[in-house]
Coordinates of C-alpha atoms and ligand atoms in Angstrom, one line a residue:
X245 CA -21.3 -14.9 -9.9
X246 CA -19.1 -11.6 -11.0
X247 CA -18.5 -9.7 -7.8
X248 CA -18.2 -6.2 -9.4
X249 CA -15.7 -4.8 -7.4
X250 CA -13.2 -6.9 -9.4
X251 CA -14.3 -4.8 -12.5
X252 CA -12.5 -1.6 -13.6
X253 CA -14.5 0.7 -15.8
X254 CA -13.2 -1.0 -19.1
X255 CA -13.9 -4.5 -18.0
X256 CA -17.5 -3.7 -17.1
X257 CA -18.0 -1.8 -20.3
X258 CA -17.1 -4.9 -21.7
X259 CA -19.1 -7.4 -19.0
X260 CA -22.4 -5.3 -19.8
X261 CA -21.6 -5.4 -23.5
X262 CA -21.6 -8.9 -23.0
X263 CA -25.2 -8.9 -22.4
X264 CA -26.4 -6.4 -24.3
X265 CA -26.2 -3.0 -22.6
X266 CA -24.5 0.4 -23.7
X267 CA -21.4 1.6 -22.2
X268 CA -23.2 4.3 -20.0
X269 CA -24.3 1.5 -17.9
X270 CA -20.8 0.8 -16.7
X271 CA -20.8 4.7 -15.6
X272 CA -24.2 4.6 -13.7
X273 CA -23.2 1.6 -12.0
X274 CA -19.3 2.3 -10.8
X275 CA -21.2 5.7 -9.5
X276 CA -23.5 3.6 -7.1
X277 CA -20.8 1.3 -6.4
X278 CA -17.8 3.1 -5.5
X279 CA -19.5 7.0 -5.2
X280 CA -22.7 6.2 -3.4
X281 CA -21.3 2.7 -1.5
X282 CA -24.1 0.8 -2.6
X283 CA -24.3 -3.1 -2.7
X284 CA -27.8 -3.6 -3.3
X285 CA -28.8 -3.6 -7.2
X286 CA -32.4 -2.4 -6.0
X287 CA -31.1 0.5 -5.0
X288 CA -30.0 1.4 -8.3
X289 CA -33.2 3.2 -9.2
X290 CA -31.6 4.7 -12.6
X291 CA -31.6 1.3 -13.6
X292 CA -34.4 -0.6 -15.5
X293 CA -36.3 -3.2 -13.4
X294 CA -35.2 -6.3 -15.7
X295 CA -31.8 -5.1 -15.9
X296 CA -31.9 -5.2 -12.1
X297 CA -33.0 -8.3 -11.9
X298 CA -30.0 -9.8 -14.1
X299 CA -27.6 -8.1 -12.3
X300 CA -29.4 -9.7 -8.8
X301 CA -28.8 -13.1 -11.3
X302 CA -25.4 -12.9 -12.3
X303 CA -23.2 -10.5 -10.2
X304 CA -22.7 -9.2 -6.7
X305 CA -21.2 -6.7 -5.1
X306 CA -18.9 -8.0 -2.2
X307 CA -16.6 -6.2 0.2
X308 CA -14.2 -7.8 2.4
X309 CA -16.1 -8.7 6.1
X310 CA -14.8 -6.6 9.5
X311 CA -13.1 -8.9 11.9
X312 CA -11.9 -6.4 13.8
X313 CA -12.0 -2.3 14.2
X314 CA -9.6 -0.4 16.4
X315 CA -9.3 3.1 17.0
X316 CA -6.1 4.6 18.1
X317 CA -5.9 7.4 20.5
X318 CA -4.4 9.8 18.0
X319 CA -7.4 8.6 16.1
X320 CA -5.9 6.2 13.6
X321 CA -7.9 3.3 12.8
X322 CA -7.0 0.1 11.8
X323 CA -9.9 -2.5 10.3
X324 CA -8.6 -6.4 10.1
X325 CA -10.4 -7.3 7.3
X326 CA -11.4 -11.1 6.5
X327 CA -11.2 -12.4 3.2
X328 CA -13.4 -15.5 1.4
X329 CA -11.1 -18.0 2.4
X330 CA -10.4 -17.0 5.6
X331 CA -7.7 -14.9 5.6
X332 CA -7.0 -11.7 6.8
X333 CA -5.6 -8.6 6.1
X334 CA -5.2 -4.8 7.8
X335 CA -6.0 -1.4 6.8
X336 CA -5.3 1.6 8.0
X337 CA -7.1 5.2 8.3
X338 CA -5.2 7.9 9.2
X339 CA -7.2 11.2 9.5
X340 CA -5.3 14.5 9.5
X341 CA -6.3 18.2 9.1
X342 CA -6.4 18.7 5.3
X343 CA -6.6 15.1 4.2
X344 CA -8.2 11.4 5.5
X345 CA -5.2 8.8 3.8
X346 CA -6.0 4.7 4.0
X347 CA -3.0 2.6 4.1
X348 CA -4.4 -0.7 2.1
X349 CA -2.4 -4.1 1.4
X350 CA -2.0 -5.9 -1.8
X351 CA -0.8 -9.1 -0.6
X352 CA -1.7 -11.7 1.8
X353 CA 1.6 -11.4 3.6
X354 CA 4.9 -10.3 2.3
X355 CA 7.6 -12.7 0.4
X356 CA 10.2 -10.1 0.8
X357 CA 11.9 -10.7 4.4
X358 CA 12.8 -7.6 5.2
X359 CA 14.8 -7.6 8.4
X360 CA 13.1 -5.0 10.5
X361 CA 9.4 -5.5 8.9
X362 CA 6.8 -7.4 11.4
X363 CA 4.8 -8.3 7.9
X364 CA 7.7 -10.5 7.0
X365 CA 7.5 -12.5 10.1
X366 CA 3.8 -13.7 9.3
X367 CA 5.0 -15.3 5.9
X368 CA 3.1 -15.8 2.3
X369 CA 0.0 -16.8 1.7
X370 CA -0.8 -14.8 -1.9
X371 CA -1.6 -12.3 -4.2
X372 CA -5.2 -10.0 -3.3
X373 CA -7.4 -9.7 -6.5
X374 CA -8.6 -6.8 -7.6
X375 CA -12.2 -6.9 -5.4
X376 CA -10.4 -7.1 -2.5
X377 CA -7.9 -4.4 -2.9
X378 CA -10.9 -1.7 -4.0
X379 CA -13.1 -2.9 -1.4
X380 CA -10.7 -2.2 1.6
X381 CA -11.0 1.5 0.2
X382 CA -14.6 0.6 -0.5
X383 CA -15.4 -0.5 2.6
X384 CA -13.5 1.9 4.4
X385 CA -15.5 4.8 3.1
X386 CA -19.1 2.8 3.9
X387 CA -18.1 2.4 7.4
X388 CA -16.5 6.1 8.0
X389 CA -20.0 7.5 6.4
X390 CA -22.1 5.7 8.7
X391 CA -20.2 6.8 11.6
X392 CA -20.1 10.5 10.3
X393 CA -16.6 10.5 9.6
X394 CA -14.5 12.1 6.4
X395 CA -14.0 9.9 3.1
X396 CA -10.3 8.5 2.3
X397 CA -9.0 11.8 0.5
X398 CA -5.8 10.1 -0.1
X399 CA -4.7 6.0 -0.8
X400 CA -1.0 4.8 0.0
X401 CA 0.1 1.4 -0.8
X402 CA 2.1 1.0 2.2
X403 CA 0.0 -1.5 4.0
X404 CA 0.8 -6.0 4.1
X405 CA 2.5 -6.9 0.5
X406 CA 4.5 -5.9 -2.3
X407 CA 2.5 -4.2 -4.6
X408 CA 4.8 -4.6 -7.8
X409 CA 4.6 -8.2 -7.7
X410 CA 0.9 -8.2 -8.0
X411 CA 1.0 -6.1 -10.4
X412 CA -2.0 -6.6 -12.5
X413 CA -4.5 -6.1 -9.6
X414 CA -3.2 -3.5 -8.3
X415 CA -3.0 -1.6 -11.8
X416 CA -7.0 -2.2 -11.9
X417 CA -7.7 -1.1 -8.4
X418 CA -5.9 2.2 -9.1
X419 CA -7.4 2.6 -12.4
X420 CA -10.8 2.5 -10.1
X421 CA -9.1 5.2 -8.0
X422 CA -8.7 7.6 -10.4
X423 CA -11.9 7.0 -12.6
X424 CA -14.1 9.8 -12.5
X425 CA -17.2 7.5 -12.5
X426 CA -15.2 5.8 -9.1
X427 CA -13.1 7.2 -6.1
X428 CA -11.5 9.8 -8.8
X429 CA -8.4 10.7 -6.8
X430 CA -5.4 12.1 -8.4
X431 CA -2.3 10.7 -9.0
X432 CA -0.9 13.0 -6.4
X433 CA -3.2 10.9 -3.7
X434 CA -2.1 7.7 -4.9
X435 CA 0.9 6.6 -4.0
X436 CA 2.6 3.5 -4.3
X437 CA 5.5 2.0 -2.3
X438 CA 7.7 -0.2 -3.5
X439 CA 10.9 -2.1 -2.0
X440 CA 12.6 -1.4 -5.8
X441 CA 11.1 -3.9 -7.9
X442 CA 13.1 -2.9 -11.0
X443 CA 10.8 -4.6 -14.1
X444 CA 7.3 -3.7 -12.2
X445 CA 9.0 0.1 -12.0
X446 CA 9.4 -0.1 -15.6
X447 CA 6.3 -1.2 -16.4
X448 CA 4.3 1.2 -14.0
X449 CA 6.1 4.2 -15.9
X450 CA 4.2 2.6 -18.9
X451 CA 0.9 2.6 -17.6
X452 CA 0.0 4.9 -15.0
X453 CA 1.9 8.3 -13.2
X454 CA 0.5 7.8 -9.7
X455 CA 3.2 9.1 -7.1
X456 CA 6.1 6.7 -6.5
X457 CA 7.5 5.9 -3.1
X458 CA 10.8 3.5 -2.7
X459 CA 11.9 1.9 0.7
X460 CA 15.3 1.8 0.6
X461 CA 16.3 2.2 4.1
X462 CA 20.6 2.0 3.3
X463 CA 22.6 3.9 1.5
X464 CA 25.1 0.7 0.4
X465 CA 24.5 -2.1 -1.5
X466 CA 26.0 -4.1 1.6
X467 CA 23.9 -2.9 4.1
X468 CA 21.2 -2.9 2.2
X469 CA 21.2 -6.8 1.0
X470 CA 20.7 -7.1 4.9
X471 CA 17.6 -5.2 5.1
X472 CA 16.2 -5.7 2.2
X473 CA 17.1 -8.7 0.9
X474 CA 15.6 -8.1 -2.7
X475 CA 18.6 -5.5 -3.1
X476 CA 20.4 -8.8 -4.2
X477 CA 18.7 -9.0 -7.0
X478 CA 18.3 -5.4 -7.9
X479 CA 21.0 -3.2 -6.9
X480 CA 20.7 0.0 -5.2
X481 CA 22.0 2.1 -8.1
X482 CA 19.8 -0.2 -11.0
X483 CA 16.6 0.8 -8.8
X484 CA 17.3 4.8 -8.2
X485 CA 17.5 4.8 -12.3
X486 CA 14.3 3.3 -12.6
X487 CA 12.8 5.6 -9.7
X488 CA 14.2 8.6 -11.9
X489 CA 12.9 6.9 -15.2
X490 CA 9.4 7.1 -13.5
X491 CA 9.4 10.2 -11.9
X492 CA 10.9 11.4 -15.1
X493 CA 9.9 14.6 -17.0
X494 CA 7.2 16.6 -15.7
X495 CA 6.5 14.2 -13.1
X496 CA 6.7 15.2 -9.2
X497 CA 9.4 13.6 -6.7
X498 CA 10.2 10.2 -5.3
X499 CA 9.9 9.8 -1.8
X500 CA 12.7 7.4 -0.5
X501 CA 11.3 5.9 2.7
X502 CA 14.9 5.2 5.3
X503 CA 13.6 3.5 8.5
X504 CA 15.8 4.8 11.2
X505 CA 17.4 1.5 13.0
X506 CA 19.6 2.6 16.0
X507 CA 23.2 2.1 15.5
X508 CA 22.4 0.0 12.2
X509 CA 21.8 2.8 9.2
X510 CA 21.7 6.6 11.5
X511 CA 25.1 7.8 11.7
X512 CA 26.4 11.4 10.5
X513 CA 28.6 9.3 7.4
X514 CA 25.4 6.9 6.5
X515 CA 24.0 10.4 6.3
X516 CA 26.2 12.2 4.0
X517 CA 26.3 8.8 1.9
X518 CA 22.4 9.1 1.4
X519 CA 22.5 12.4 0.3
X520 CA 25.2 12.0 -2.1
X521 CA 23.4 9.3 -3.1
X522 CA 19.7 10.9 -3.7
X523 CA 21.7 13.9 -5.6
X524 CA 21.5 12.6 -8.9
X525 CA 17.5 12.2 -9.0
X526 CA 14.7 14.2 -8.1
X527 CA 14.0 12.9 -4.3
X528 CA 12.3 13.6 -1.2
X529 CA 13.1 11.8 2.5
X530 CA 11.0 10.6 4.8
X531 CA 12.5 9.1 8.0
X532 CA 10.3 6.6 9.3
X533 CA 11.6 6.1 13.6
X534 CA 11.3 2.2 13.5
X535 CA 8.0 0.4 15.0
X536 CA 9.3 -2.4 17.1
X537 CA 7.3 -5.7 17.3
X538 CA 7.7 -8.9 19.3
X539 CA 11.4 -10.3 18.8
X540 CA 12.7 -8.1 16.6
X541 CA 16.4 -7.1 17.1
X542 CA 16.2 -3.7 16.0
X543 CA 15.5 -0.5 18.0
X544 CA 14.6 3.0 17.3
X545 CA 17.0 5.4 16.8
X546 CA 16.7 8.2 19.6
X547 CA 15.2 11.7 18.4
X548 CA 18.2 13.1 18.7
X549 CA 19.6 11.1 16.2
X550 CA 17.0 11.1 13.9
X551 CA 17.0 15.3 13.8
X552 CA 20.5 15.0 13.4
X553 CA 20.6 12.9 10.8
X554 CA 17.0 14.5 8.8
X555 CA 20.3 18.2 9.3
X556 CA 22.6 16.5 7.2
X557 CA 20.2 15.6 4.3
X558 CA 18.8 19.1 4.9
X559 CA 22.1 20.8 4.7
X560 CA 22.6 18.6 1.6
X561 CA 19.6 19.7 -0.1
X562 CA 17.2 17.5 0.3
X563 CA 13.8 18.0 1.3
X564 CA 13.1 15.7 4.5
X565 CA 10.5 14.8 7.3
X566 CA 10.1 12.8 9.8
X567 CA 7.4 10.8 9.4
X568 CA 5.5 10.6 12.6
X569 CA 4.2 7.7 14.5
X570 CA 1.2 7.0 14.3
X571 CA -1.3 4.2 15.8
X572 CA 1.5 2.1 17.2
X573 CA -0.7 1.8 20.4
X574 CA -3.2 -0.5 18.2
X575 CA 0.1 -2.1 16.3
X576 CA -0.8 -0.1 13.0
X577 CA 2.5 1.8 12.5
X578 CA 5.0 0.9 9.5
X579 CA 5.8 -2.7 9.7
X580 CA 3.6 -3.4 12.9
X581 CA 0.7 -4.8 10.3
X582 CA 0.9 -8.6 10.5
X583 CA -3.5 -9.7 9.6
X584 CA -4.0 -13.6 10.2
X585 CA -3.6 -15.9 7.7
X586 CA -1.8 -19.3 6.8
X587 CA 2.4 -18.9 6.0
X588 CA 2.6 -20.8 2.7
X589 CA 5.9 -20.4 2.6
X590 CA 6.9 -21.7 6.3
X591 CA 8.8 -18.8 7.5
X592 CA 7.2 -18.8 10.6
X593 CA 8.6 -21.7 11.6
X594 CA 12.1 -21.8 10.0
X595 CA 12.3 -18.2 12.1
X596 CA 11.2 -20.4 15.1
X597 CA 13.7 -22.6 14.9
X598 CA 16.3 -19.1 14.7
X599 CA 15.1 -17.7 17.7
X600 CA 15.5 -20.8 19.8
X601 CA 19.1 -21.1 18.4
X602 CA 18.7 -23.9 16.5
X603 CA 20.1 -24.1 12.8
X604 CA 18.9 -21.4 10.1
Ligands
SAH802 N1 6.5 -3.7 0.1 C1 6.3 -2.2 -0.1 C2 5.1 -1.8 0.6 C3 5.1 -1.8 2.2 S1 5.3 -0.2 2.7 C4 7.6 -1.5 0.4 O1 8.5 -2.1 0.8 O2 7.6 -0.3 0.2 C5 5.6 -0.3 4.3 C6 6.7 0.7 4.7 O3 6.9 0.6 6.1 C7 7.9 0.5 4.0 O4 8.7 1.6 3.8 C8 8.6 -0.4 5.0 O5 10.0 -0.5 4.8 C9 8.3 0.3 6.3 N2 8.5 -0.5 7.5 C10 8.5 -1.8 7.5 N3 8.7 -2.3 8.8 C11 8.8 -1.2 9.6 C12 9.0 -1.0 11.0 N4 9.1 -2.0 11.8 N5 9.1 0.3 11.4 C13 9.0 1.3 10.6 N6 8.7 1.2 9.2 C14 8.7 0.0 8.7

């Protein structure tokens, strides 16, 4: 049984080729799909009646089931979403005047260990496919129409994962994005986020120019290997010169995302070293005030701080917000998204072991 939302336009050109049908088919049907938030071939009255009933045959179209649905008090809302095998993963809605932006994840958990990132505690499990990356946005925008509330104008891959290192899925999900016959968004309200991947950067200047967003959170090598431990493998300057090789010519800014940790990366000379290093490529900051979580050893810098330190990169140049907090009273701020699922990689309980002082 194909589900259908693991198809992007080209695959189900070729899926109904397969059996006979013309290309426009793949257009009607992505329109009921992803435009209209149908699920129900019936429905699909442009459709001839036999070709309905070997669609009802051999494909479905599946979303990923609502375990849970919060709603902040700033209006955020976060759905935990469960997946075929049982696991689960977040999303997050985040309506503001001009725009309605989901957060989505493309992972099952995170392999990366960041330090200060609550999705790191949880572990592994594995990559999302395609279906169920497209139908958090999918299923998003069927439950905000029945409750009368504005589409996703805007997609950031900022939720649970690494999107560069599932890269193939992701690539078809925000192929769907864009299509015209499917969410068409443009690349302006896609953005991906990326802890500096430096082969899947190449590779996405290749094949798409949605907007880029890198986490980079230090501005040395040293401190960064703490935070982000992936910076061992990919140094800090390797990664801004594949961030500029995307953003390239003609293309818009990077965003570097710097998560202020008190007393860790927020002083006035971490400043100035950020801004000298964002001068050689076209950047944007935004400060993101750290989300704390259960047994973390990091706190928030004070607002003091943070404006302080968002003057400096000001005075430098540098365009930069603050990013503000939002949801954290239903634990889905930065880093606060954890889902439910089964650690394959058993960092939950070597981290155990840490916190009762036992051997790392
Ligand atoms: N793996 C990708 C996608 C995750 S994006 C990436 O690293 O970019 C999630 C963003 O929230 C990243 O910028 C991440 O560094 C930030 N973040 C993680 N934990 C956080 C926390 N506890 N408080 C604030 N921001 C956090």
């Amino acid at each position: 049984m194909q589900n259908l939302l693991d198809l992007d336009r080209p695959a189900l050109v070729d899926w109904f080729a397969a059996r006979g049908e013309k290309p426009f088919r793949a257009q009607q049907v992505l329109k009921w799909i992803h435009q209209q938030g149908v699920d129900d071939f019936d429905a699909m009255t442009n459709l001839a009646k036999p070709l309905r009933a070997a669609l009802n045959v051999g494909a479905c179209i599946r979303g990923p089931a609502v375990a849970a649905d919060q709603r902040s008090a700033d209006g955020t809302r976060k759905w935990l979403f469960q997946l075929e095998d049982g696991n689960r993963i977040e999303s997050v809605y985040i309506p503001e005047a001009d725009r309605a932006t989901l957060c989505i994840s493309s992972q099952v958990g995170c392999a990366l260990n960041c330090s200060f990132c609550s999705t790191a505690r949880q572990g592994f499990n594995r990559n999302l496919s395609t279906a169920e990356i497209i139908g958090q946005l999918w299923m998003a925008n069927r439950l905000l129409a029945a409750d009368g509330e504005p589409p996703v104008s805007n997609v950031v891959f900022m939720g649970m994962g690494e999107p560069l290192l599932n890269f193939d899925q992701v690539l078809r999900a925000v192929h769907l994005m864009q299509d015209d016959f499917a969410y068409a968004l443009s690349k302006r309200r896609v953005t991906l986020s990326t802890a500096g991947v430096v082969p899947g950067l190449e590779r996405l200047a290749r094949e798409t120019d949605i907007s880029l967003a890198l986490s980079l959170h230090a501005p040395d090598d040293a401190l960064r290997d703490e935070l982000v431990p992936l910076n061992k493998k990919y140094r800090i300057a390797q990664v801004l010169q594949a961030c500029k090789n995307y953003v390239g010519e003609g293309r818009r800014r990077v965003t570097i995302e710097y998560v202020m940790l008190a007393g860790v990366n927020d002083s006035d000379r971490q400043a100035h070293a950020l801004a000298a290093l964002l001068r050689q490529i076209p950047a944007k900051v935004n400060l993101i005030p750290f989300n704390p979580f259960p047994d973390t050893r990091y706190r928030r810098s004070d607002a003091r701080r943070i404006d302080r330190f968002r003057d400096i990169l000001y005075g430098a140049g540098i365009v930069t917000i603050t990013r503000r907090t939002r949801g954290d009273d239903i634990d889905a701020a930065c880093g606060q998204l954890a889902g439910d699922f089964k650690d394959r990689t058993r960092r939950r309980a070597r981290i155990a072991i840490e916190v009762r002082g036992g051997a790392a």
